mmCIF file of C-alpha atoms and ligand atoms in Angstrom:
data_model
loop_
_atom_site.group_PDB
_atom_site.id
_atom_site.type_symbol
_atom_site.label_atom_id
_atom_site.label_comp_id
_atom_site.label_asym_id
_atom_site.label_seq_id
_atom_site.Cartn_x
_atom_site.Cartn_y
_atom_site.Cartn_z
ATOM 1 C CA MET A 285 12.723 -11.157 21.040
ATOM 2 C CA PHE A 286 12.629 -9.957 17.437
ATOM 3 C CA SER A 287 15.944 -10.056 15.640
ATOM 4 C CA ILE A 288 16.230 -9.503 11.912
ATOM 5 C CA ASN A 289 18.925 -12.166 11.696
ATOM 6 C CA ASN A 290 16.481 -14.792 12.961
ATOM 7 C CA ILE A 291 14.020 -14.192 10.161
ATOM 8 C CA LEU A 292 16.153 -13.199 7.179
ATOM 9 C CA ARG A 293 16.544 -15.852 4.463
ATOM 10 C CA GLU A 294 20.056 -17.350 4.425
ATOM 11 C CA ASN A 295 20.552 -16.615 0.704
ATOM 12 C CA ILE A 296 19.641 -12.957 1.304
ATOM 13 C CA LYS A 297 22.099 -12.737 4.205
ATOM 14 C CA ARG A 298 24.785 -13.940 1.806
ATOM 15 C CA LEU A 299 23.551 -11.900 -1.171
ATOM 16 C CA VAL A 300 26.056 -9.592 -2.839
ATOM 17 C CA PRO A 301 23.774 -6.960 -4.404
ATOM 18 C CA TYR A 302 24.101 -5.750 -7.989
ATOM 19 C CA SER A 303 26.539 -2.912 -8.175
ATOM 20 C CA SER A 304 25.504 -0.328 -10.756
ATOM 21 C CA ALA A 305 27.859 1.980 -12.616
ATOM 22 C CA ARG A 306 26.639 4.915 -10.527
ATOM 23 C CA ASP A 307 27.168 2.988 -7.278
ATOM 24 C CA GLU A 308 30.813 2.529 -8.124
ATOM 25 C CA TYR A 309 31.522 6.174 -8.904
ATOM 26 C CA GLN A 310 30.221 9.050 -6.814
ATOM 27 C CA GLY A 311 31.598 12.540 -7.216
ATOM 28 C CA GLU A 312 31.899 15.279 -9.798
ATOM 29 C CA ALA A 313 32.478 14.298 -13.430
ATOM 30 C CA SER A 314 31.333 15.535 -16.818
ATOM 31 C CA VAL A 315 31.956 12.616 -19.142
ATOM 32 C CA PHE A 316 29.984 9.484 -18.255
ATOM 33 C CA LEU A 317 31.128 6.510 -20.313
ATOM 34 C CA ASP A 318 30.455 3.939 -17.620
ATOM 35 C CA ALA A 319 26.856 2.753 -18.026
ATOM 36 C CA ASN A 320 26.375 1.996 -21.744
ATOM 37 C CA GLU A 321 23.725 4.688 -22.032
ATOM 38 C CA ASN A 322 23.042 6.604 -25.233
ATOM 39 C CA ALA A 323 25.390 9.577 -24.862
ATOM 40 C CA PHE A 324 23.552 11.591 -27.539
ATOM 41 C CA GLY A 325 20.284 11.941 -25.652
ATOM 42 C CA SER A 326 16.647 10.831 -25.926
ATOM 43 C CA PRO A 327 14.402 11.392 -28.969
ATOM 44 C CA LEU A 328 12.202 13.549 -26.725
ATOM 45 C CA GLU A 329 12.074 17.105 -25.484
ATOM 46 C CA GLN A 330 12.929 15.909 -22.006
ATOM 47 C CA GLN A 331 16.070 13.835 -21.632
ATOM 48 C CA PHE A 332 15.922 10.397 -20.042
ATOM 49 C CA ASN A 333 19.078 8.852 -21.476
ATOM 50 C CA ARG A 334 20.732 8.498 -18.045
ATOM 51 C CA TYR A 335 19.799 5.868 -15.471
ATOM 52 C CA PRO A 336 17.912 7.238 -12.472
ATOM 53 C CA ASP A 337 19.192 7.508 -8.906
ATOM 54 C CA PRO A 338 18.880 3.909 -7.590
ATOM 55 C CA LEU A 339 18.147 5.141 -4.054
ATOM 56 C CA GLN A 340 15.896 8.078 -5.043
ATOM 57 C CA TYR A 341 17.656 10.512 -2.719
ATOM 58 C CA GLU A 342 15.794 13.720 -3.664
ATOM 59 C CA VAL A 343 12.325 12.162 -3.392
ATOM 60 C CA LYS A 344 13.203 10.564 -0.062
ATOM 61 C CA LYS A 345 14.603 13.849 1.248
ATOM 62 C CA ARG A 346 11.275 15.563 0.581
ATOM 63 C CA LEU A 347 9.298 12.627 2.002
ATOM 64 C CA SER A 348 11.516 12.691 5.053
ATOM 65 C CA GLU A 349 10.490 16.321 5.678
ATOM 66 C CA ILE A 350 6.794 15.595 5.130
ATOM 67 C CA LYS A 351 6.678 12.411 7.205
ATOM 68 C CA GLY A 352 9.237 13.316 9.864
ATOM 69 C CA VAL A 353 11.205 10.113 9.230
ATOM 70 C CA PRO A 354 14.962 9.931 8.515
ATOM 71 C CA ILE A 355 15.904 8.998 4.948
ATOM 72 C CA ARG A 356 17.586 5.810 6.181
ATOM 73 C CA ASN A 357 14.185 4.556 7.358
ATOM 74 C CA ILE A 358 12.487 5.001 3.954
ATOM 75 C CA PHE A 359 12.301 2.532 1.064
ATOM 76 C CA LEU A 360 10.703 3.452 -2.269
ATOM 77 C CA GLY A 361 9.220 0.880 -4.601
ATOM 78 C CA ASN A 362 7.517 0.654 -7.972
ATOM 79 C CA GLY A 363 4.199 0.946 -6.121
ATOM 80 C CA SER A 364 3.722 -0.467 -2.630
ATOM 81 C CA ASP A 365 2.953 -3.719 -4.424
ATOM 82 C CA GLU A 366 6.687 -3.976 -5.094
ATOM 83 C CA ALA A 367 7.461 -3.408 -1.406
ATOM 84 C CA ILE A 368 5.046 -6.246 -0.536
ATOM 85 C CA ASP A 369 6.783 -8.590 -2.971
ATOM 86 C CA ILE A 370 10.235 -7.628 -1.700
ATOM 87 C CA LEU A 371 9.200 -8.432 1.877
ATOM 88 C CA PHE A 372 8.257 -11.940 0.738
ATOM 89 C CA ARG A 373 11.485 -12.381 -1.203
ATOM 90 C CA SER A 374 13.627 -11.119 1.669
ATOM 91 C CA PHE A 375 12.100 -12.995 4.574
ATOM 92 C CA CYS A 376 10.078 -16.004 3.367
ATOM 93 C CA ASN A 377 11.672 -19.252 2.228
ATOM 94 C CA PRO A 378 9.521 -20.690 -0.587
ATOM 95 C CA GLY A 379 7.791 -23.916 0.360
ATOM 96 C CA VAL A 380 8.827 -23.578 4.015
ATOM 97 C CA ASP A 381 7.661 -20.331 5.600
ATOM 98 C CA ASN A 382 4.181 -18.888 6.019
ATOM 99 C CA VAL A 383 2.490 -15.528 6.521
ATOM 100 C CA ILE A 384 -0.760 -14.558 8.263
ATOM 101 C CA LEU A 385 -3.492 -12.755 6.330
ATOM 102 C CA VAL A 386 -6.702 -11.426 7.867
ATOM 103 C CA PRO A 387 -9.376 -11.499 5.142
ATOM 104 C CA PRO A 388 -11.300 -9.726 3.829
ATOM 105 C CA THR A 389 -8.259 -7.639 2.954
ATOM 106 C CA TYR A 390 -6.167 -6.322 0.084
ATOM 107 C CA GLY A 391 -5.755 -9.070 -2.527
ATOM 108 C CA MET A 392 -2.072 -8.608 -3.411
ATOM 109 C CA TYR A 393 -0.807 -10.100 -0.120
ATOM 110 C CA LYS A 394 -2.209 -13.472 -1.174
ATOM 111 C CA VAL A 395 -1.090 -13.120 -4.797
ATOM 112 C CA SER A 396 2.441 -12.233 -3.686
ATOM 113 C CA ALA A 397 2.419 -15.209 -1.293
ATOM 114 C CA ASN A 398 1.333 -17.512 -4.135
ATOM 115 C CA ILE A 399 3.937 -16.130 -6.555
ATOM 116 C CA ASN A 400 6.638 -16.700 -3.958
ATOM 117 C CA ASP A 401 5.334 -20.181 -3.041
ATOM 118 C CA VAL A 402 4.709 -19.101 0.545
ATOM 119 C CA GLU A 403 1.753 -20.467 2.516
ATOM 120 C CA ALA A 404 -0.846 -17.792 3.380
ATOM 121 C CA ARG A 405 -2.676 -18.675 6.609
ATOM 122 C CA ASN A 406 -6.054 -16.973 6.757
ATOM 123 C CA VAL A 407 -7.436 -15.789 10.083
ATOM 124 C CA PRO A 408 -10.625 -13.933 9.075
ATOM 125 C CA LEU A 409 -11.562 -10.657 10.711
ATOM 126 C CA THR A 410 -14.430 -10.729 13.211
ATOM 127 C CA GLU A 411 -17.969 -9.709 12.206
ATOM 128 C CA GLU A 412 -16.945 -6.163 13.243
ATOM 129 C CA PHE A 413 -14.024 -6.361 10.796
ATOM 130 C CA GLN A 414 -11.489 -6.397 13.646
ATOM 131 C CA LEU A 415 -8.566 -8.739 14.400
ATOM 132 C CA ASN A 416 -9.141 -12.167 15.897
ATOM 133 C CA LEU A 417 -6.055 -12.052 18.127
ATOM 134 C CA GLU A 418 -6.578 -15.530 19.576
ATOM 135 C CA GLY A 419 -6.940 -17.006 16.107
ATOM 136 C CA ILE A 420 -3.778 -15.234 14.962
ATOM 137 C CA ALA A 421 -1.834 -16.497 18.002
ATOM 138 C CA GLU A 422 -2.957 -20.070 17.209
ATOM 139 C CA ALA A 423 -1.998 -19.749 13.530
ATOM 140 C CA ILE A 424 1.551 -18.539 14.241
ATOM 141 C CA ASP A 425 4.313 -21.142 14.281
ATOM 142 C CA LYS A 426 8.098 -21.047 13.991
ATOM 143 C CA HIS A 427 7.870 -20.565 10.224
ATOM 144 C CA THR A 428 5.570 -17.521 10.377
ATOM 145 C CA LYS A 429 7.524 -14.548 9.043
ATOM 146 C CA LEU A 430 5.019 -11.788 8.226
ATOM 147 C CA ILE A 431 1.573 -10.643 9.369
ATOM 148 C CA PHE A 432 -0.242 -8.247 7.024
ATOM 149 C CA ILE A 433 -2.654 -5.741 8.578
ATOM 150 C CA CYS A 434 -4.358 -3.232 6.296
ATOM 151 C CA SER A 435 -5.616 -0.170 8.160
ATOM 152 C CA PRO A 436 -7.853 1.464 6.990
ATOM 153 C CA ASN A 437 -8.736 -1.901 5.519
ATOM 154 C CA ASN A 438 -9.491 -2.530 1.878
ATOM 155 C CA PRO A 439 -12.319 -3.456 1.102
ATOM 156 C CA THR A 440 -14.136 -2.855 4.418
ATOM 157 C CA GLY A 441 -12.946 0.754 4.894
ATOM 158 C CA ASN A 442 -12.600 0.653 8.699
ATOM 159 C CA SER A 443 -9.451 1.149 10.749
ATOM 160 C CA ILE A 444 -8.111 -1.759 12.774
ATOM 161 C CA ASP A 445 -7.983 -1.232 16.562
ATOM 162 C CA ARG A 446 -4.619 0.277 17.354
ATOM 163 C CA ALA A 447 -4.225 -1.595 20.644
ATOM 164 C CA ASP A 448 -4.661 -4.930 18.829
ATOM 165 C CA VAL A 449 -1.948 -4.066 16.305
ATOM 166 C CA GLU A 450 0.336 -3.071 19.186
ATOM 167 C CA THR A 451 -0.349 -6.410 20.878
ATOM 168 C CA LEU A 452 0.877 -8.159 17.731
ATOM 169 C CA LEU A 453 3.919 -5.898 17.455
ATOM 170 C CA ALA A 454 4.870 -6.552 21.069
ATOM 171 C CA ASN A 455 4.418 -10.337 20.944
ATOM 172 C CA PHE A 456 5.224 -11.529 17.425
ATOM 173 C CA ASN A 457 8.835 -12.355 16.609
ATOM 174 C CA GLY A 458 8.379 -11.780 12.899
ATOM 175 C CA ILE A 459 7.444 -8.621 10.992
ATOM 176 C CA VAL A 460 4.072 -6.887 11.300
ATOM 177 C CA VAL A 461 3.292 -5.044 8.075
ATOM 178 C CA VAL A 462 0.786 -2.222 8.572
ATOM 179 C CA ASP A 463 -0.492 -1.138 5.163
ATOM 180 C CA GLU A 464 -1.641 2.473 5.406
ATOM 181 C CA ALA A 465 -2.474 3.075 1.736
ATOM 182 C CA TYR A 466 -5.608 5.002 2.824
ATOM 183 C CA ILE A 467 -4.249 6.714 5.957
ATOM 184 C CA ASN A 468 -4.672 10.256 4.565
ATOM 185 C CA PHE A 469 -8.445 9.797 4.632
ATOM 186 C CA SER A 470 -8.509 8.486 8.200
ATOM 187 C CA ARG A 471 -8.918 10.103 11.602
ATOM 188 C CA GLN A 472 -6.509 7.525 12.985
ATOM 189 C CA LYS A 473 -2.865 8.288 13.624
ATOM 190 C CA THR A 474 -0.255 6.666 11.407
ATOM 191 C CA PHE A 475 1.942 3.906 12.864
ATOM 192 C CA ILE A 476 5.033 5.687 11.525
ATOM 193 C CA GLN A 477 5.548 7.244 14.969
ATOM 194 C CA GLU A 478 5.938 3.751 16.424
ATOM 195 C CA LEU A 479 9.002 2.884 14.342
ATOM 196 C CA THR A 480 11.334 3.791 17.184
ATOM 197 C CA GLU A 481 9.291 1.590 19.534
ATOM 198 C CA TYR A 482 9.044 -1.602 17.434
ATOM 199 C CA ALA A 483 11.948 -3.078 15.453
ATOM 200 C CA ASN A 484 9.549 -5.497 13.737
ATOM 201 C CA LEU A 485 7.234 -2.851 12.236
ATOM 202 C CA VAL A 486 6.972 -2.070 8.526
ATOM 203 C CA VAL A 487 4.531 0.688 7.553
ATOM 204 C CA LEU A 488 3.463 0.817 3.906
ATOM 205 C CA GLN A 489 2.095 3.970 2.308
ATOM 206 C CA THR A 490 1.663 5.021 -1.309
ATOM 207 C CA LEU A 491 1.455 8.041 -3.586
ATOM 208 C CA SER A 492 -1.314 6.239 -5.527
ATOM 209 C CA LYS A 493 -4.303 7.293 -3.417
ATOM 210 C CA ALA A 494 -4.578 10.735 -1.757
ATOM 211 C CA TRP A 495 -1.544 12.015 -3.674
ATOM 212 C CA GLY A 496 -3.219 11.243 -7.001
ATOM 213 C CA LEU A 497 -0.150 9.612 -8.595
ATOM 214 C CA ALA A 498 -1.293 6.016 -9.199
ATOM 215 C CA GLY A 499 0.134 6.139 -12.733
ATOM 216 C CA LEU A 500 3.643 6.982 -11.526
ATOM 217 C CA ARG A 501 3.894 3.829 -9.352
ATOM 218 C CA ILE A 502 5.567 5.024 -6.177
ATOM 219 C CA GLY A 503 5.062 3.166 -2.926
ATOM 220 C CA MET A 504 6.807 3.724 0.393
ATOM 221 C CA ALA A 505 7.922 1.434 3.183
ATOM 222 C CA PHE A 506 8.989 2.885 6.531
ATOM 223 C CA ALA A 507 10.955 0.614 8.847
ATOM 224 C CA SER A 508 14.144 0.151 10.877
ATOM 225 C CA GLU A 509 17.416 0.863 9.118
ATOM 226 C CA GLU A 510 18.203 -2.890 9.097
ATOM 227 C CA ILE A 511 14.975 -3.796 7.332
ATOM 228 C CA ILE A 512 15.314 -0.932 4.819
ATOM 229 C CA GLU A 513 18.890 -2.020 4.031
ATOM 230 C CA VAL A 514 17.678 -5.526 3.234
ATOM 231 C CA MET A 515 14.871 -4.219 1.018
ATOM 232 C CA ASN A 516 17.296 -1.979 -0.886
ATOM 233 C CA LYS A 517 19.629 -4.920 -1.386
ATOM 234 C CA VAL A 518 16.866 -7.114 -2.826
ATOM 235 C CA LYS A 519 15.109 -4.555 -5.060
ATOM 236 C CA PRO A 520 15.929 -4.203 -8.766
ATOM 237 C CA PRO A 521 18.631 -1.499 -9.069
ATOM 238 C CA TYR A 522 16.533 1.161 -10.845
ATOM 239 C CA ASN A 523 13.064 0.278 -9.562
ATOM 240 C CA VAL A 524 11.671 3.846 -9.598
ATOM 241 C CA ASN A 525 12.162 5.454 -13.004
ATOM 242 C CA GLU A 526 13.496 8.950 -13.642
ATOM 243 C CA ALA A 527 10.198 10.427 -14.911
ATOM 244 C CA SER A 528 8.392 9.177 -11.798
ATOM 245 C CA GLN A 529 11.072 10.562 -9.480
ATOM 246 C CA GLN A 530 10.969 13.992 -11.128
ATOM 247 C CA LEU A 531 7.181 14.199 -11.196
ATOM 248 C CA ALA A 532 6.839 12.911 -7.626
ATOM 249 C CA LEU A 533 9.209 15.618 -6.469
ATOM 250 C CA GLN A 534 7.067 18.273 -8.158
ATOM 251 C CA ALA A 535 3.882 16.819 -6.688
ATOM 252 C CA LEU A 536 5.338 16.621 -3.190
ATOM 253 C CA ALA A 537 5.755 20.417 -3.279
ATOM 254 C CA ASN A 538 1.985 20.691 -3.611
ATOM 255 C CA VAL A 539 0.693 19.433 -0.248
ATOM 256 C CA ASP A 540 -1.973 22.133 -0.127
ATOM 257 C CA GLN A 541 -3.747 20.838 -3.232
ATOM 258 C CA VAL A 542 -3.753 17.314 -1.842
ATOM 259 C CA ASN A 543 -5.207 18.488 1.456
ATOM 260 C CA ILE A 544 -8.019 20.291 -0.381
ATOM 261 C CA TRP A 545 -8.861 17.088 -2.268
ATOM 262 C CA ILE A 546 -8.800 15.025 0.922
ATOM 263 C CA LYS A 547 -11.328 17.404 2.549
ATOM 264 C CA GLU A 548 -13.505 17.317 -0.559
ATOM 265 C CA THR A 549 -13.315 13.520 -0.676
ATOM 266 C CA LEU A 550 -14.469 13.267 2.948
ATOM 267 C CA MET A 551 -17.405 15.603 2.254
ATOM 268 C CA GLN A 552 -18.334 13.597 -0.820
ATOM 269 C CA ARG A 553 -18.007 10.361 1.171
ATOM 270 C CA ASP A 554 -20.617 11.674 3.651
ATOM 271 C CA ARG A 555 -22.829 12.759 0.786
ATOM 272 C CA LEU A 556 -22.641 9.322 -0.864
ATOM 273 C CA VAL A 557 -23.448 7.585 2.423
ATOM 274 C CA ILE A 558 -26.553 9.756 2.927
ATOM 275 C CA GLY A 559 -27.619 9.411 -0.708
ATOM 276 C CA LEU A 560 -27.134 5.650 -0.861
ATOM 277 C CA LYS A 561 -28.990 5.006 2.407
ATOM 278 C CA ASP A 562 -32.173 6.270 0.717
ATOM 279 C CA PHE A 563 -32.315 3.304 -1.665
ATOM 280 C CA ASP A 564 -34.226 0.339 -0.310
ATOM 281 C CA PHE A 565 -31.812 -2.056 -2.059
ATOM 282 C CA VAL A 566 -29.007 -0.695 0.152
ATOM 283 C CA LEU A 567 -29.133 -2.638 3.439
ATOM 284 C CA ASP A 568 -26.110 -1.167 5.210
ATOM 285 C CA ILE A 569 -23.127 1.094 4.688
ATOM 286 C CA TYR A 570 -20.089 0.316 6.798
ATOM 287 C CA PRO A 571 -18.230 3.197 8.469
ATOM 288 C CA SER A 572 -15.264 4.199 6.322
ATOM 289 C CA ASP A 573 -11.915 5.814 7.089
ATOM 290 C CA ALA A 574 -10.913 5.572 3.408
ATOM 291 C CA ASN A 575 -11.772 7.111 0.027
ATOM 292 C CA PHE A 576 -14.292 4.348 -0.672
ATOM 293 C CA ILE A 577 -17.282 2.842 1.033
ATOM 294 C CA LEU A 578 -18.521 -0.704 1.346
ATOM 295 C CA ALA A 579 -22.278 -0.977 0.850
ATOM 296 C CA LYS A 580 -24.285 -4.123 1.642
ATOM 297 C CA THR A 581 -27.083 -4.523 -0.884
ATOM 298 C CA THR A 582 -29.902 -6.920 -1.739
ATOM 299 C CA ASP A 583 -28.463 -7.647 -5.201
ATOM 300 C CA ALA A 584 -24.790 -6.715 -5.684
ATOM 301 C CA ARG A 585 -24.410 -8.458 -9.040
ATOM 302 C CA GLY A 586 -27.646 -6.971 -10.405
ATOM 303 C CA ILE A 587 -26.649 -3.421 -9.401
ATOM 304 C CA TYR A 588 -23.137 -3.935 -10.738
ATOM 305 C CA ASN A 589 -24.395 -5.158 -14.137
ATOM 306 C CA PHE A 590 -27.004 -2.399 -14.336
ATOM 307 C CA LEU A 591 -24.363 0.276 -13.701
ATOM 308 C CA VAL A 592 -21.902 -1.271 -16.175
ATOM 309 C CA GLN A 593 -24.527 -0.838 -18.892
ATOM 310 C CA LYS A 594 -24.676 2.845 -17.951
ATOM 311 C CA GLY A 595 -20.898 3.206 -18.113
ATOM 312 C CA ILE A 596 -20.352 3.264 -14.334
ATOM 313 C CA ILE A 597 -17.957 0.744 -12.823
ATOM 314 C CA LEU A 598 -17.971 -0.246 -9.133
ATOM 315 C CA ARG A 599 -16.166 -3.171 -7.509
ATOM 316 C CA ASP A 600 -18.335 -6.192 -6.824
ATOM 317 C CA ARG A 601 -17.007 -7.692 -3.586
ATOM 318 C CA SER A 602 -19.998 -9.950 -2.942
ATOM 319 C CA LYS A 603 -17.978 -13.163 -3.356
ATOM 320 C CA VAL A 604 -15.431 -12.060 -0.749
ATOM 321 C CA GLU A 605 -15.541 -13.563 2.759
ATOM 322 C CA LEU A 606 -17.773 -11.517 5.175
ATOM 323 C CA CYS A 607 -18.767 -9.228 2.282
ATOM 324 C CA GLU A 608 -21.866 -11.023 0.993
ATOM 325 C CA GLY A 609 -24.020 -8.620 -1.061
ATOM 326 C CA CYS A 610 -21.335 -5.921 -0.899
ATOM 327 C CA LEU A 611 -20.225 -3.384 -3.467
ATOM 328 C CA ARG A 612 -17.141 -1.248 -2.981
ATOM 329 C CA ILE A 613 -17.639 2.292 -4.225
ATOM 330 C CA THR A 614 -14.755 4.729 -4.679
ATOM 331 C CA VAL A 615 -15.649 8.329 -3.802
ATOM 332 C CA GLY A 616 -15.592 10.265 -7.070
ATOM 333 C CA THR A 617 -15.786 13.940 -7.971
ATOM 334 C CA PRO A 618 -19.037 15.738 -7.029
ATOM 335 C CA GLY A 619 -20.198 15.316 -10.646
ATOM 336 C CA GLU A 620 -19.409 11.599 -10.752
ATOM 337 C CA ASN A 621 -21.190 10.986 -7.449
ATOM 338 C CA THR A 622 -24.256 12.851 -8.748
ATOM 339 C CA ILE A 623 -24.302 10.635 -11.853
ATOM 340 C CA LEU A 624 -24.042 7.510 -9.665
ATOM 341 C CA LEU A 625 -26.867 8.543 -7.315
ATOM 342 C CA GLN A 626 -29.122 9.673 -10.170
ATOM 343 C CA THR A 627 -28.497 6.525 -12.200
ATOM 344 C CA LEU A 628 -29.285 4.301 -9.220
ATOM 345 C CA GLN A 629 -32.755 5.833 -9.039
ATOM 346 C CA ASP A 630 -33.596 3.829 -12.157
ATOM 347 C CA PHE A 631 -32.462 0.508 -10.670
ATOM 348 C CA LYS A 632 -35.422 -1.767 -9.991
HETATM 349 C C1 PLP B 980 -4.383 -1.574 0.807
HETATM 350 C C2 PLP B 980 -3.615 -1.339 -0.427
HETATM 351 N N1 PLP B 980 -2.293 -1.439 -0.391
HETATM 352 C C3 PLP B 980 -1.543 -1.236 -1.482
HETATM 353 C C4 PLP B 980 -2.142 -0.919 -2.685
HETATM 354 C C5 PLP B 980 -1.267 -0.767 -3.899
HETATM 355 O O1 PLP B 980 -0.719 0.467 -3.945
HETATM 356 P P1 PLP B 980 0.362 0.882 -5.039
HETATM 357 O O2 PLP B 980 -0.390 1.579 -6.121
HETATM 358 O O3 PLP B 980 1.299 1.763 -4.298
HETATM 359 O O4 PLP B 980 1.022 -0.374 -5.533
HETATM 360 C C6 PLP B 980 -3.518 -0.797 -2.772
HETATM 361 C C7 PLP B 980 -4.160 -0.479 -4.058
HETATM 362 O O5 PLP B 980 -5.338 -0.552 -4.263
HETATM 363 C C8 PLP B 980 -4.281 -1.009 -1.609
HETATM 364 O O6 PLP B 980 -5.617 -0.937 -1.620
#
């Protein structure tokens, strides 16, 4: 049986979190001399002299409406990369615990593991880019705290079979992290609905992809109240800045625009697939549920270098496990995709 107390680090159980000036006083007041801010203002048109809301209430309230998840089940981070790091710091004892990664997958899981001195056990995806459940079961031991599943997966673009993820959730006594950074581009359902079913589920999403706010750095984790409480305790007090909170709130009022872009992205994805298939140096294009495609080519490095000279940058993934010869191509605007396809005509 999963119990958060069985997997939480002892020092985090005992941790007394930082108490900010605004945590200690809540109510109506007009003179704030409690936080050593500059009382005169900011040398800007917009004023940022006050610390932001540590728990980002307004942004979470809006997200709660959009996602249908209570505020107490939402954590916000400085990008989902921060949420990933906080999961390591909350649950994994350095030098003792381990996590399971299923490469090829998003690179930050491994980097975060290395930073936190936590062993990353690799159980590669199958040739079909799906989970090797037997391999995962063999890799798990009593020190395994987290399993990271990225769906739709970066860099392969496909979704991971839902039933396989549910098998892990039902049988693993640690936390299964389902990273849904690209879910808005997918036909698959989000795992957010399963939060009431599985106490060991953490779903990651981000405003960096479909929402077009990568520069603001806002990532989301959805999980049980117990897990969210731990993450809030461990995070830096003001991890999402005031400008980002205000701008995110404005953007979240504009769902219609985002939905138009998602539709356009999917149309452009189809167009790129058709266009790229025409080149004889493109051997295969893997089905994608994301805003990028993975193309297997005869000469990934050659194409990459050729395009760099023309001012077009793709991601060369040819050195990544199971991705030999592969380039990862983000779906651009119609104009950008035209430039890419036209430029490739000159590649010999
Ligand atoms: C699968 C996946 N998760 C998380 C992230 C990071 O997102 P954020 O910008 O919210 O840190 C990325 C960024 O490329 C990603 O591909």
